[in-house]
Structure formats: structure tokens, C-alpha cells
CSV table of C-alpha atoms in Angstrom, one decimal:
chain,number,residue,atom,x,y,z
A,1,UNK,CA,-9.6,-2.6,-32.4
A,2,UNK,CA,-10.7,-6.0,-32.2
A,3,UNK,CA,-10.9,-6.2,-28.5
A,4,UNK,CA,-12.4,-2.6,-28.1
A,5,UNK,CA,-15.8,-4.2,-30.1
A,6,UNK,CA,-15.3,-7.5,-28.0
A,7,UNK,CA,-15.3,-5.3,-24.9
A,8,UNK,CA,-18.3,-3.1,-26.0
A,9,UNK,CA,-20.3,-6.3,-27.4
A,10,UNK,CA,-19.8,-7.5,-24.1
A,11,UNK,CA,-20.4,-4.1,-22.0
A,12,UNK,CA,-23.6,-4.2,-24.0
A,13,UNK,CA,-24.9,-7.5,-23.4
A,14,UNK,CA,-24.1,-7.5,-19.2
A,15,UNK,CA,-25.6,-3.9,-19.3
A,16,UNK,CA,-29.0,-5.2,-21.2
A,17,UNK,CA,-29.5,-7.8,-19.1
A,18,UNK,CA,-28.9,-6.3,-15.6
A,19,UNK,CA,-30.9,-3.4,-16.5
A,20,UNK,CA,-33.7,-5.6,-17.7
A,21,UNK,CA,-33.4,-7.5,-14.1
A,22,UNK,CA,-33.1,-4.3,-11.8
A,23,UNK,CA,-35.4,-1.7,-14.2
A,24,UNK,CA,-34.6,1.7,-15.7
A,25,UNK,CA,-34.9,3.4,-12.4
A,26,UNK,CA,-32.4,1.5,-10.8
A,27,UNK,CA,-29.8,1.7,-13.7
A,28,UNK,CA,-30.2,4.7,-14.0
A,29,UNK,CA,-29.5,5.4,-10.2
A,30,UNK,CA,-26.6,3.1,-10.8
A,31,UNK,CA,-25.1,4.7,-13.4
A,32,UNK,CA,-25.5,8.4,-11.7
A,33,UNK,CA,-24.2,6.7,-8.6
A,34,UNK,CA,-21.0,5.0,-10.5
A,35,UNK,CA,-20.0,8.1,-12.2
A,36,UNK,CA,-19.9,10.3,-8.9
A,37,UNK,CA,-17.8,7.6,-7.5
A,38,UNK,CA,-15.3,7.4,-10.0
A,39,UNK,CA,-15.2,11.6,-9.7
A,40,UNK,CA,-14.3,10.7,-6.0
A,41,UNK,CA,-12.0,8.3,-6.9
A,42,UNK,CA,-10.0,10.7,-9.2
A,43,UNK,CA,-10.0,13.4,-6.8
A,44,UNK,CA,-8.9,11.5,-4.1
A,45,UNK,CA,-6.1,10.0,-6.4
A,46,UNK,CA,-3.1,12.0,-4.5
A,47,UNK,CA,-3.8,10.3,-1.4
A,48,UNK,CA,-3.4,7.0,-2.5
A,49,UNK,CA,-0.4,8.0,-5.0
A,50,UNK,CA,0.5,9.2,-1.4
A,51,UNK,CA,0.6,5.7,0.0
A,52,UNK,CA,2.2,4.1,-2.7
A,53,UNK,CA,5.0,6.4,-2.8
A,54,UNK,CA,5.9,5.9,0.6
A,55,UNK,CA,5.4,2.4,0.2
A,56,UNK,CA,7.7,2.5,-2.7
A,57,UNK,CA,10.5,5.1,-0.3
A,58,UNK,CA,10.1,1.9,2.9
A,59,UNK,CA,11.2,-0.7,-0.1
A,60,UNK,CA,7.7,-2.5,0.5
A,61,UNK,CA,6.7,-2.3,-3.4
A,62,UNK,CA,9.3,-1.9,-6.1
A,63,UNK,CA,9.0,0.8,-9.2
A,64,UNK,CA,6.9,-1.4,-11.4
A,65,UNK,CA,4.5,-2.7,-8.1
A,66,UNK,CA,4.0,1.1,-7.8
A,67,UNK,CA,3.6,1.9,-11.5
A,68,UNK,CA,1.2,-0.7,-11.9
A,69,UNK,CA,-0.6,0.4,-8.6
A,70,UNK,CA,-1.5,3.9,-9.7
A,71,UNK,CA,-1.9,3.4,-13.5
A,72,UNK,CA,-4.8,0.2,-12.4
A,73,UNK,CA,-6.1,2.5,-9.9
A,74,UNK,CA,-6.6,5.0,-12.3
A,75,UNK,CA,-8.2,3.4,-15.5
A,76,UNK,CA,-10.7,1.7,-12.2
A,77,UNK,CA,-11.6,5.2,-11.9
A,78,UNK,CA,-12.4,5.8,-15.1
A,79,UNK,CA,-14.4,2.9,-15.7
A,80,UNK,CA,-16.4,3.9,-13.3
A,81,UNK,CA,-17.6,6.8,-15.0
A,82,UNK,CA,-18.5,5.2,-17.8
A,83,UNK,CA,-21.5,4.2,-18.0
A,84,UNK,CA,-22.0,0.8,-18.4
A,85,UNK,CA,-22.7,-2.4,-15.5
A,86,UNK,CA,-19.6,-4.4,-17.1
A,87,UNK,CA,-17.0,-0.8,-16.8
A,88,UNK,CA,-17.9,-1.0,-13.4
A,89,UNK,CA,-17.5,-4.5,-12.1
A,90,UNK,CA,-14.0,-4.5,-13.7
A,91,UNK,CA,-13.6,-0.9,-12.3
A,92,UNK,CA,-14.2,-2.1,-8.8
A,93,UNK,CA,-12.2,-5.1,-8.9
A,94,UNK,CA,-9.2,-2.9,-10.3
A,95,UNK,CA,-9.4,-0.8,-7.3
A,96,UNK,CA,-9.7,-3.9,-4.9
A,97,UNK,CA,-6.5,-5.1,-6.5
A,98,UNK,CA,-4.5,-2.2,-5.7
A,99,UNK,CA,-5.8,-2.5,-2.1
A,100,UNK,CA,-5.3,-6.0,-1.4
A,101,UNK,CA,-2.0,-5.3,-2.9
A,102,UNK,CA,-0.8,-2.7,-0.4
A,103,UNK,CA,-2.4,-4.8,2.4
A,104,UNK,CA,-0.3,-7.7,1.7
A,105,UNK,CA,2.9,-6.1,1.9
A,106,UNK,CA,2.1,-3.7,4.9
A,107,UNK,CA,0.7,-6.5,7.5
A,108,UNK,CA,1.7,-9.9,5.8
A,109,UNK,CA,5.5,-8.3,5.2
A,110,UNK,CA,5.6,-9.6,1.5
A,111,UNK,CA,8.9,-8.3,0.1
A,112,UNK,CA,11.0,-8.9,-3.1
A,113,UNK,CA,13.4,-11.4,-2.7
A,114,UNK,CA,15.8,-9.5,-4.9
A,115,UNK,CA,16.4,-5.4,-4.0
A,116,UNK,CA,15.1,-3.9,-7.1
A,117,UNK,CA,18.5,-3.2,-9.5
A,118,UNK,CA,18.1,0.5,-8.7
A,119,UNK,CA,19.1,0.6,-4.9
A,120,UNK,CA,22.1,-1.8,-5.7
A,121,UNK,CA,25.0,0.4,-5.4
A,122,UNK,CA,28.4,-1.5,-7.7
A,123,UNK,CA,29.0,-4.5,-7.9
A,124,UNK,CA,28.7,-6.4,-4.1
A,125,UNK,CA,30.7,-9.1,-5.1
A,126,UNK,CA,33.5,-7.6,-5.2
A,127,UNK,CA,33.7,-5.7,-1.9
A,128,UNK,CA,37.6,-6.0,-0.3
A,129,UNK,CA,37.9,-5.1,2.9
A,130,UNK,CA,41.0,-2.3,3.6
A,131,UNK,CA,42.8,-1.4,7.0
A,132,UNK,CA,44.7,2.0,6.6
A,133,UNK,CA,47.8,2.5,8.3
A,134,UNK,CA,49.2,5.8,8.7
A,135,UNK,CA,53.0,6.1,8.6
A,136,UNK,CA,53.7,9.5,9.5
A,137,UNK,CA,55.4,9.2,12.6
A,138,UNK,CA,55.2,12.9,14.5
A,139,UNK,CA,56.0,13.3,17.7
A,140,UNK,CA,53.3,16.1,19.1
């Protein structure tokens, strides 16, 4: 609860003071303008969950990289249409994140160093090698 009041003491005091520097028309062009993006960004949402899941299916981004991915990308969204200057800065830089993100490990080929414990199949440790020999000796 605490940090809800910090956030809208501070959501207040970033609002008041970029409205008082742009004027009313401008925030409110802003905030009409903030809210139909973040109604983009929501309906566009399946493409992007799109591209992480075939991230995720190449093994580019494990289960929690893509988790994280969508769930940021999301609440981004939202922020954007709330209105409010500070909702929106943190809104945009949570849909940055996600991008830079997925453009890292597409062209810079950042990979886990470590398969994620789901696509280990038994224990490779203990993998013995075995040459069968068939002893049935018919004559054909």
C-alpha cells in the first residue's frame, strides 16, 4: 500500500509539473494520445506474444525471459492508458525493455549458458554407450 501512495505522490508531482511546462492543451493531447496507444498496444499483444513464443520454441529466451517478456509488455500497456506523464515514461521504457531484449538475442546471439532444466532429458552424466550383438545364427 505504501508504495501505491509513493507511486501516486510521485505520478502527481511529475504530472503537475510537466503540465504546468507544456499547458492544458498539450496534456491533454498527451493524455488522449497515450491512452489510444496503449489500446494499440493491447490489441496488437498476440503479435508480439507471437514472437516471443517462437523465440522461446528456437531456445533464444528461456520460460521465465518469455514470462517476463509478455507480463512487462503488458502492464507497459496499461500504463499507458492511465493517465498520468510518470505511467507513461515507465510505460514506454517497459516496452523498450522487452524490445531490446528480443534484439539482443536474435542479432547479438545471446544464449543461456545452461539449457533451461526443462529440455534436459535424464541425467547426461550417465549416458553408456551399448553395441548389440545379435546371436541368432539363421541361415536364410
Amino acid at each position: 500500500m505504501k508504495y501505491f501512495l509513493i507511486y501516486l505522490f510521485l505520478e502527481v508531482m511529475v504530472s503537475v509539473n510537466i503540465a504546468s511546462a507544456i499547458g492544458a492543451v498539450a496534456t491533454f493531447v498527451e493524455l488522449i494520445l497515450s491512452a489510444v496507444v496503449g489500446f494499440i498496444l493491447l490489441a496488437n499483444m498476440r503479435v508480439t506474444l507471437m514472437q516471443n513464443l517462437n523465440a522461446l520454441m528456437q531456445g533464444e529466451i528461456s520460460i521465465e525471459s518469455f514470462q517476463r517478456l509478455n507480463l512487462w509488455a503488458i502492464v507497459g500497456a496499461i500504463l499507458f492508458i492511465l493517465p498520468g506523464f510518470l505511467g507513461d515514461i515507465i510505460g514506454l521504457l517497459l516496452q523498450f525493455s522487452s524490445i531490446v531484449t528480443l534484439l539482443a538475442s536474435k542479432f547479438l546471439h545471446v544464449k543461456e549458458e545452461n539449457p533451461p532444466h526443462h529440455f534436459k532429458q535424464g541425467n547426461e552424466d550417465e549416458i553408456i554407450d551399448v553395441e548389440v550383438i545379435d546371436d541368432n545364427h539363421r541361415i536364410k
